[in-house]
Short mmCIF file of C-alpha atoms and ligand atoms in Angstrom, two decimals:
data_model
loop_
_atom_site.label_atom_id
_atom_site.label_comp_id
_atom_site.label_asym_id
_atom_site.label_seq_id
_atom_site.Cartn_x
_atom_site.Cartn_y
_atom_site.Cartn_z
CA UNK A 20 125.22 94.71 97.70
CA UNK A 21 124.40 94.33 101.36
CA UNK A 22 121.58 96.93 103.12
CA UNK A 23 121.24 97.08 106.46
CA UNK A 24 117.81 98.00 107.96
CA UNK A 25 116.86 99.91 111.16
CA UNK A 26 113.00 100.05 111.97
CA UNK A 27 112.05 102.35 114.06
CA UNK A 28 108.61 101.84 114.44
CA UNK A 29 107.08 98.18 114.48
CA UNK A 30 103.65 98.01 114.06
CA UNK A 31 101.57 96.64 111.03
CA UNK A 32 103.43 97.70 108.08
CA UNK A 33 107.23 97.56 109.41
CA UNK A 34 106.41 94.16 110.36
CA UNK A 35 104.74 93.64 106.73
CA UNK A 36 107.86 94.95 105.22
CA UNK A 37 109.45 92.32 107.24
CA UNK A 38 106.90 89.39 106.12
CA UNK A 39 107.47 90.34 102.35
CA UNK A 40 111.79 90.32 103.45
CA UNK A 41 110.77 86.59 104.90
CA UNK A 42 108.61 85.52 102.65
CA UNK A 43 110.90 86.92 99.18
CA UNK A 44 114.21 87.56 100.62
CA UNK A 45 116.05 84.88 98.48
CA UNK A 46 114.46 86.52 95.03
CA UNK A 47 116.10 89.60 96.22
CA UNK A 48 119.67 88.70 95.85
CA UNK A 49 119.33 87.06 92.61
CA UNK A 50 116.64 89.18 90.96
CA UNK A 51 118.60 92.04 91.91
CA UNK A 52 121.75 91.93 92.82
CA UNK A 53 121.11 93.04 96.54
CA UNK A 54 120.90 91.65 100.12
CA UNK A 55 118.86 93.09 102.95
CA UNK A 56 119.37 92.57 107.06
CA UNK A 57 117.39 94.20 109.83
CA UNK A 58 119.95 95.03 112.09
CA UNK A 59 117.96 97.04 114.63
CA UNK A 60 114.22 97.33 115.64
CA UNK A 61 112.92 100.31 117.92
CA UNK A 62 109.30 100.33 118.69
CA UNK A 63 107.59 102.51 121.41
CA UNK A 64 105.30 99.43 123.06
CA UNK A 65 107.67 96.40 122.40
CA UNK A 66 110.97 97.52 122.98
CA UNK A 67 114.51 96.98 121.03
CA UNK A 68 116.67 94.74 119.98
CA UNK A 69 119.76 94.73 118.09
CA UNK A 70 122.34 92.77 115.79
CA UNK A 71 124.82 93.57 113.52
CA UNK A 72 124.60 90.50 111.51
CA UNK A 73 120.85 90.70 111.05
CA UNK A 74 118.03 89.66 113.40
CA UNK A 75 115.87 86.87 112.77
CA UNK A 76 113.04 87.67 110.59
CA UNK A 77 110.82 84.56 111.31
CA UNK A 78 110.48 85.75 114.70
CA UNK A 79 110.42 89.03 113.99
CA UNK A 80 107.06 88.26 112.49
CA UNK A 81 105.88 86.24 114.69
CA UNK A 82 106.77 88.21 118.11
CA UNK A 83 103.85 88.57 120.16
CA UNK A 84 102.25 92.04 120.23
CA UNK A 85 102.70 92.64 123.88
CA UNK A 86 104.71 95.34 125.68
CA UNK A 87 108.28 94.83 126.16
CA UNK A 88 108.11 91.70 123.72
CA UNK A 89 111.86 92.36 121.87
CA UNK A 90 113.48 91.66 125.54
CA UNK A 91 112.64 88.27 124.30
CA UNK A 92 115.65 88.82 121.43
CA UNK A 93 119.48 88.41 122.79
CA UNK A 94 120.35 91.68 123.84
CA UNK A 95 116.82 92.71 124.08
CA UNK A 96 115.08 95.30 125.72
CA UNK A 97 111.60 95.98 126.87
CA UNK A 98 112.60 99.94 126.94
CA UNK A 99 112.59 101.78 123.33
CA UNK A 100 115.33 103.57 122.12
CA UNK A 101 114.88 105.47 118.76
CA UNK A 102 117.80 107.92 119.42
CA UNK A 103 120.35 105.79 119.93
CA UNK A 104 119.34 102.67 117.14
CA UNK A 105 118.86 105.71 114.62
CA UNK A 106 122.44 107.11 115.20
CA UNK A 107 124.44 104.54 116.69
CA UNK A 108 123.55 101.55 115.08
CA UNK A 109 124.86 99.68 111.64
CA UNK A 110 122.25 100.27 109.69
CA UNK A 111 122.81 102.19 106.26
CA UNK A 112 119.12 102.70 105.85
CA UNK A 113 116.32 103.94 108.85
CA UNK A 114 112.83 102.88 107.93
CA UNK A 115 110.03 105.20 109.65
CA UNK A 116 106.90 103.91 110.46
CA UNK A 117 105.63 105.37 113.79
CA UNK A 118 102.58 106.82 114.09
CA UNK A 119 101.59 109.76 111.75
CA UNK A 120 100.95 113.29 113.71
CA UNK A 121 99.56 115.68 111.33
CA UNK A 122 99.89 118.85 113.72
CA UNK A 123 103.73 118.16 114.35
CA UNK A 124 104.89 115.35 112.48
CA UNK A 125 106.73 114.75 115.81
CA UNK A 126 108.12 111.77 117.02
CA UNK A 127 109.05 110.72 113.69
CA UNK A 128 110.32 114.26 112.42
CA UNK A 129 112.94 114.01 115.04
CA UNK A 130 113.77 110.62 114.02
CA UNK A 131 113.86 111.62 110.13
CA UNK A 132 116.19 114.13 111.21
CA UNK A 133 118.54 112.25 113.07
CA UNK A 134 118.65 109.61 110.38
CA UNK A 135 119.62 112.12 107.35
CA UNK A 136 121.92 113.71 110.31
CA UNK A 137 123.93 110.62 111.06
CA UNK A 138 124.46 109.53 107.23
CA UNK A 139 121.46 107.28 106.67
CA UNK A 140 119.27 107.09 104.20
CA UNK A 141 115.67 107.69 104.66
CA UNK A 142 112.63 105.68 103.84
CA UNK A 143 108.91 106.45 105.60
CA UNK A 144 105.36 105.90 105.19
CA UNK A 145 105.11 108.32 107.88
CA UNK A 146 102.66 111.26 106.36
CA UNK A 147 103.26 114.01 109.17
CA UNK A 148 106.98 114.41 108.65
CA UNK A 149 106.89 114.66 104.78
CA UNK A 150 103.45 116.79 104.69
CA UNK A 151 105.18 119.26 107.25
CA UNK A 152 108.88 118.95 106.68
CA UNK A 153 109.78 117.82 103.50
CA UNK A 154 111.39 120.82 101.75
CA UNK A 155 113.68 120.47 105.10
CA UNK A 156 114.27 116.81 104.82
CA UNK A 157 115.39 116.73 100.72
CA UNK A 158 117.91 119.55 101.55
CA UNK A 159 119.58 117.63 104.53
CA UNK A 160 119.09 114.36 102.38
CA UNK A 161 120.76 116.18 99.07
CA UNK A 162 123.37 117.76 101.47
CA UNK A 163 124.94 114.35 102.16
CA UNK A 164 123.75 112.45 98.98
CA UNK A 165 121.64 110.43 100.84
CA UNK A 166 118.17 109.02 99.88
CA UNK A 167 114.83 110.43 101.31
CA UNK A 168 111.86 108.50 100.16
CA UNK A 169 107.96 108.65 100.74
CA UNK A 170 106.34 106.84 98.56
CA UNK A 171 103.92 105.03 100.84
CA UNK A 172 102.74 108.07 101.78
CA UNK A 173 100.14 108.31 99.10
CA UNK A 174 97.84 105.62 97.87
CA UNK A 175 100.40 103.22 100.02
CA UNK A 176 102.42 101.01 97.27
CA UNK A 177 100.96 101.92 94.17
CA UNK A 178 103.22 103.85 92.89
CA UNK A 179 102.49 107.80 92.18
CA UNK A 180 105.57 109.95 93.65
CA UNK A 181 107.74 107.36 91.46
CA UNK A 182 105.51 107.41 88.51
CA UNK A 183 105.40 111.31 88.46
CA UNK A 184 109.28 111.89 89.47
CA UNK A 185 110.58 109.18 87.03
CA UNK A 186 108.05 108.14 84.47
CA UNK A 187 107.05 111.29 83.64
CA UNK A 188 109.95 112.87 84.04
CA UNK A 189 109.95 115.91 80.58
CA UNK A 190 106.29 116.34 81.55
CA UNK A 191 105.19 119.25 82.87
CA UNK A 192 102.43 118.42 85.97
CA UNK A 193 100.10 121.26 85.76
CA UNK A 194 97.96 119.45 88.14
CA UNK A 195 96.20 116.95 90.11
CA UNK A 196 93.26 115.09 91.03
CA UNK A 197 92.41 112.07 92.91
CA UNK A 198 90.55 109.79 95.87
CA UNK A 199 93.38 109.20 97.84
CA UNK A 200 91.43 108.01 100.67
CA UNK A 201 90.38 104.51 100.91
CA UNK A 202 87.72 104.69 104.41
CA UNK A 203 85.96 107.66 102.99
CA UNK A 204 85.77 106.33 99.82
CA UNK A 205 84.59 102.91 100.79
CA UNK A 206 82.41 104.59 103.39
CA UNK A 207 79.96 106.44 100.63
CA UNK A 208 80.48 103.62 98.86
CA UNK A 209 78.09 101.63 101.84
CA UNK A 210 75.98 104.62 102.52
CA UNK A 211 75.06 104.54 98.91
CA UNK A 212 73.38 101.02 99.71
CA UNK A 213 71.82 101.73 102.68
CA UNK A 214 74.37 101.21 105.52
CA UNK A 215 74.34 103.96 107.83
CA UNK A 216 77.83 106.21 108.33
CA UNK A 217 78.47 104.96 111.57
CA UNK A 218 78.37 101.24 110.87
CA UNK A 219 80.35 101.97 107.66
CA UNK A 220 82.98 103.30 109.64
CA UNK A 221 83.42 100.57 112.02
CA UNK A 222 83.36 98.64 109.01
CA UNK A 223 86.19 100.27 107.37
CA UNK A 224 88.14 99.88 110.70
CA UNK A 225 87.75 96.31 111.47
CA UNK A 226 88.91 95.93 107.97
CA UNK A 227 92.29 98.20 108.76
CA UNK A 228 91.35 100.63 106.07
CA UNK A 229 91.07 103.60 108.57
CA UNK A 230 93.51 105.53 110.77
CA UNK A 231 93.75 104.49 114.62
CA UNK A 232 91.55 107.85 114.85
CA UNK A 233 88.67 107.47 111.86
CA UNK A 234 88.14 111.31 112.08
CA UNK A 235 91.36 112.09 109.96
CA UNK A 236 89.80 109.82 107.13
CA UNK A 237 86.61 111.42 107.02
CA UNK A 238 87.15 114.59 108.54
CA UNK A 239 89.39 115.04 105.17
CA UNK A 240 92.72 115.95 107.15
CA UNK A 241 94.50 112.14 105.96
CA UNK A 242 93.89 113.74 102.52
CA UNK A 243 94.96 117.42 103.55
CA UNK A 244 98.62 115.97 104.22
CA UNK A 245 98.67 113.86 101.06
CA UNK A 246 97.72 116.96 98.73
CA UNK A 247 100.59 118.84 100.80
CA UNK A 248 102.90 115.67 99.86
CA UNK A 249 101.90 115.84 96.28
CA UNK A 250 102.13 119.44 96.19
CA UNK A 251 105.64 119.03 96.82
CA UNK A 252 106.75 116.13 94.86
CA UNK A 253 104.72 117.06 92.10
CA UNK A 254 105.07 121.40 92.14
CA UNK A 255 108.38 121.47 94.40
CA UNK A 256 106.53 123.80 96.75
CA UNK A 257 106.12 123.58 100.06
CA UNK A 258 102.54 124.51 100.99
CA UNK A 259 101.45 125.37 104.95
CA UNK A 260 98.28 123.16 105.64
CA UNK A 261 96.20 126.18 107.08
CA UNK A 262 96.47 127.66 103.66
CA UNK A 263 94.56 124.59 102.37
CA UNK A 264 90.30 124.75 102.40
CA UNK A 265 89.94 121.30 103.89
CA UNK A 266 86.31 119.96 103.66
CA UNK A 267 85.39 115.92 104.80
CA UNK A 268 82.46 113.82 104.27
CA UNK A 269 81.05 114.54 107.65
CA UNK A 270 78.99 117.47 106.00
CA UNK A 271 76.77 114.81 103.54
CA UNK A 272 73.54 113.31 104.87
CA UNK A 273 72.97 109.56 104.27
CA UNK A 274 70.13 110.62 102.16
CA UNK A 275 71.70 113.23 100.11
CA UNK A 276 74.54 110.81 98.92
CA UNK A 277 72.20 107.73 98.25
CA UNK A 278 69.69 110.68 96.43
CA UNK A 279 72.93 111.53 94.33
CA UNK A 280 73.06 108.05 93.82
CA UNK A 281 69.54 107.46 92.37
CA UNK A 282 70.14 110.32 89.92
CA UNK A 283 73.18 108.87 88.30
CA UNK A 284 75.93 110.74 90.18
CA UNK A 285 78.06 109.95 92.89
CA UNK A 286 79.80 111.66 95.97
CA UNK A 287 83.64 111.38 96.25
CA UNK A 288 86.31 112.83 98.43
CA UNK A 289 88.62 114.38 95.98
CA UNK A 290 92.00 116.07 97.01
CA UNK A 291 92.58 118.49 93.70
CA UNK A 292 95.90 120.80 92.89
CA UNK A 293 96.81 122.83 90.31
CA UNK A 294 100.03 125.34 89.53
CA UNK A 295 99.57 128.24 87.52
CA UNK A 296 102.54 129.54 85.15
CA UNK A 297 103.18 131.91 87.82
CA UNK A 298 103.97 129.22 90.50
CA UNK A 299 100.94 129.81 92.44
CA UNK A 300 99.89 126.39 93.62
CA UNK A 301 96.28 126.44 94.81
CA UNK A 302 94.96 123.03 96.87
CA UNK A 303 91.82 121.85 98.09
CA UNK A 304 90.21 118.89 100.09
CA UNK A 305 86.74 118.76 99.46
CA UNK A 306 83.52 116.15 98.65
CA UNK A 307 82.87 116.48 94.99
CA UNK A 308 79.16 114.97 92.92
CA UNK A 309 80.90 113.81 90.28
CA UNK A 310 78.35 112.27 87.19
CA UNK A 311 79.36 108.45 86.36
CA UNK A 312 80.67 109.25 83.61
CA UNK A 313 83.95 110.85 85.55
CA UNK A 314 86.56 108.46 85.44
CA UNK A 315 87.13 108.66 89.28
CA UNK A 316 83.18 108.08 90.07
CA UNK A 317 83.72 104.25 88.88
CA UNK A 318 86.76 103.89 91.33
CA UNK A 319 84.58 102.06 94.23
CA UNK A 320 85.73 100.55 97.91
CA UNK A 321 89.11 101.09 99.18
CA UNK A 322 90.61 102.21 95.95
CA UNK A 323 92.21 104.82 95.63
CA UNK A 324 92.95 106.71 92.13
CA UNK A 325 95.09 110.12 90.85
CA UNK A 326 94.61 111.48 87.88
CA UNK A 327 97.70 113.58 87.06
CA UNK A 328 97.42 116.47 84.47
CA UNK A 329 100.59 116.52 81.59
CA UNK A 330 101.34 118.56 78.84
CA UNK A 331 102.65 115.68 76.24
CA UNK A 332 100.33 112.91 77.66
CA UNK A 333 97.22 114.55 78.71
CA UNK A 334 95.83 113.53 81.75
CA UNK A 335 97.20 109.74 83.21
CA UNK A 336 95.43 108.11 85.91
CA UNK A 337 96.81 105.84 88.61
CA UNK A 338 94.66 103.33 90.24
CA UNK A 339 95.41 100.69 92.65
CA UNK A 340 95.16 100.01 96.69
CA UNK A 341 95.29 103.18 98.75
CA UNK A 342 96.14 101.52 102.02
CA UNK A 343 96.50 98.25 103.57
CA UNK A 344 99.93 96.93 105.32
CA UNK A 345 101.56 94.46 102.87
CA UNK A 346 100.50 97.30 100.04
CA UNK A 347 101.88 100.16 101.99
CA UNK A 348 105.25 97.46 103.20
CA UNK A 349 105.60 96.92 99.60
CA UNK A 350 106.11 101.13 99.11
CA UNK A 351 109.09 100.69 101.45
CA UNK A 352 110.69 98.18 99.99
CA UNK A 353 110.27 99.66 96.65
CA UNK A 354 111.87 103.04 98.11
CA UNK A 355 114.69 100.34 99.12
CA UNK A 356 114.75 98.98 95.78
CA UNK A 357 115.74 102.42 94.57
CA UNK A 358 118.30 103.48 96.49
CA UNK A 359 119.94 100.01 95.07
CA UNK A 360 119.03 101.08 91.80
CA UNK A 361 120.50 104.22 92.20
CA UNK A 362 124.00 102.85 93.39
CA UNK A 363 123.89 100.52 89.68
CA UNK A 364 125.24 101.19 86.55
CA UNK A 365 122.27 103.12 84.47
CA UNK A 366 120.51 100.11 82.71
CA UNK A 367 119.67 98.79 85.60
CA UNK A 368 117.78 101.83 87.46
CA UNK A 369 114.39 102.12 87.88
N1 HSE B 408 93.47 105.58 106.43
C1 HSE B 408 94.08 105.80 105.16
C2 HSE B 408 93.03 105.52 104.07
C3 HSE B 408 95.26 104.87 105.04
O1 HSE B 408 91.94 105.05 104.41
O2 HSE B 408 93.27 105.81 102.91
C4 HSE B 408 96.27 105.28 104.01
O3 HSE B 408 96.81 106.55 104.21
#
């Protein structure tokens, strides 16, 4: 079976998706019985370009990150345009990685729309869209039987929304629990020994861990929209972000969280959920002293870890990379993956 791919966004991870299509894209067919093109690229600095019969992925990776640089493709352009590659191009599947806006989810909520709209499926590691939007999205996605999938947007490619929808599907979710921020959790994890916030965080940065703007990681907001994300994948409720106590690590002192330290405990950023019987779903974003002996107080750097609360299992923790491109380029392909999966007979669905 034959996919083809519009990006509409190109910066780090839609060009890791890309890489990993490069670098794996003959296992694909065999392994699983599909192909995959990019047929159109759309990208805000560099520009667009366009072919129905796939563009070349070795220079895909390797264009130059300067303005205007997909003129350099036949057909090229230096000038973006999302509208018209999202509803007038080939593609059977839009991929939306532009940049996250937590107050309107806009650019990309437009472009979500008009994907679902035209008759595409939907994949993003866009938070703002699904934290605001996603009750919205799902119905126009059902509406037309089309897929709409986020997994990237929490704790990138290790997979949680999948694990929860499919895995434990028969289990009730009566709550959640988890770091699912990998700068503030590496950042106490230097202030513990003795680096000072500020250098932390520009350590965290130069190693890509944090947002363009650090203040979403540590201000707690990154973790506000995934707790809204989980809230709906996990409770099917659609929760407004100002209803949400939303607390970062800015309020800790250096000294308080190495002090913690010394006594055997340990700050974390936790994003917690629960759902009563009643279907009141109560959220919060706050920095928790956890003793070592928690479970998530061993989970150290950028790491991120959920802890889901079932009725037959008890709770089950997830653990694995919470950001990173080739981690959160691997969530989109394995949002691809499914919407193959889902077009197979039943053995061979994930
Ligand atoms: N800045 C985020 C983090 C990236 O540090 O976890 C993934 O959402």
């Amino acid at each position: 079976m034959h996919y083809r791919l519009a990006l509409i966004g190109f910066g780090g991870v839609a060009r890791a998706l890309v890489e990993i299509l490069r670098n794996k894209g003959n296992e694909l067919p065999q392994k699983d019985g599909l192909e995959l093109s990019v047929v159109a690229v759309s990208d805000l600095r560099l520009g667009m370009a366009e072919d129905p019969d796939g563009l070349d992925l070795a220079a895909l990776v390797d264009l130059p990150n300067e303005p205007g640089a997909l003129a350099a493709f036949s057909g090229g352009r230096a000038e973006p345009d999302n509208e018209a590659v999202i509803k007038r191009s080939t593609a059977d599947i839009v991929v939306e990685a532009t940049f996250t806006n937590p107050e309107t989810g806009e650019p990309a909520l437009s472009h979500c729309r008009w994907a679902l709209e035209s008759g595409k499926h939907l994949v993003t590691s866009n938070k703002g869209p699904v934290a605001l939007a996603a009750a919205e999205l799902t119905k126009k996605a059902e509406a037309k039987g089309l897929a709409f999938s986020y997994e990237g947007t929490v704790m990138s490619g290790t997979p949680v929304i999948r694990t929860a929808e499919q895995c434990l599907a028969g289990c009730h979710i009566a709550g959640f629990r988890g770091i699912l921020n990998g700068t503030a959790n590496f950042v106490l994890g230097q202030v513990e020994t003795g680096m000072s916030f500020d250098d932390a965080i520009a350590l965290a940065q130069s190693r890509g861990y944090a947002e363009a703007d650090p203040t979403a990681d540590i201000g707690g907001s990154d973790v506000l929209m995934k707790v809204l994300i989980l809230a709906r994948a996990l409770f099917d409720q659609a929760v407004e972000a100002s209803a949400v106590p939303c607390q970062g690590i800015t309020g800790l002192s250096e000294a308080e969280v190495r002090a913690a330290k010394a006594e055997g405990h340990r700050w974390k950023l936790l994003g917690q959920g629960s759902v009563a019987p009643d279907g009141h779903v109560a959220l919060e974003v706050a920095p928790i002293m956890l003793p070592d002996s928690d479970p998530l107080a061993s989970i150290e750097g950028p790491t991120n870890a959920l802890t889901l609360d079932t009725d037959l299992l008890g709770p089950v923790t997830v653990s694995g990379p919470g950001a990173g491109r080739i981690e959160t380029g691997f969530a989109l392909l394995a949002d691809i993956l499914a919407i193959h999966a889902q077009s197979q007979p039943p053995r061979y669905r994930q």
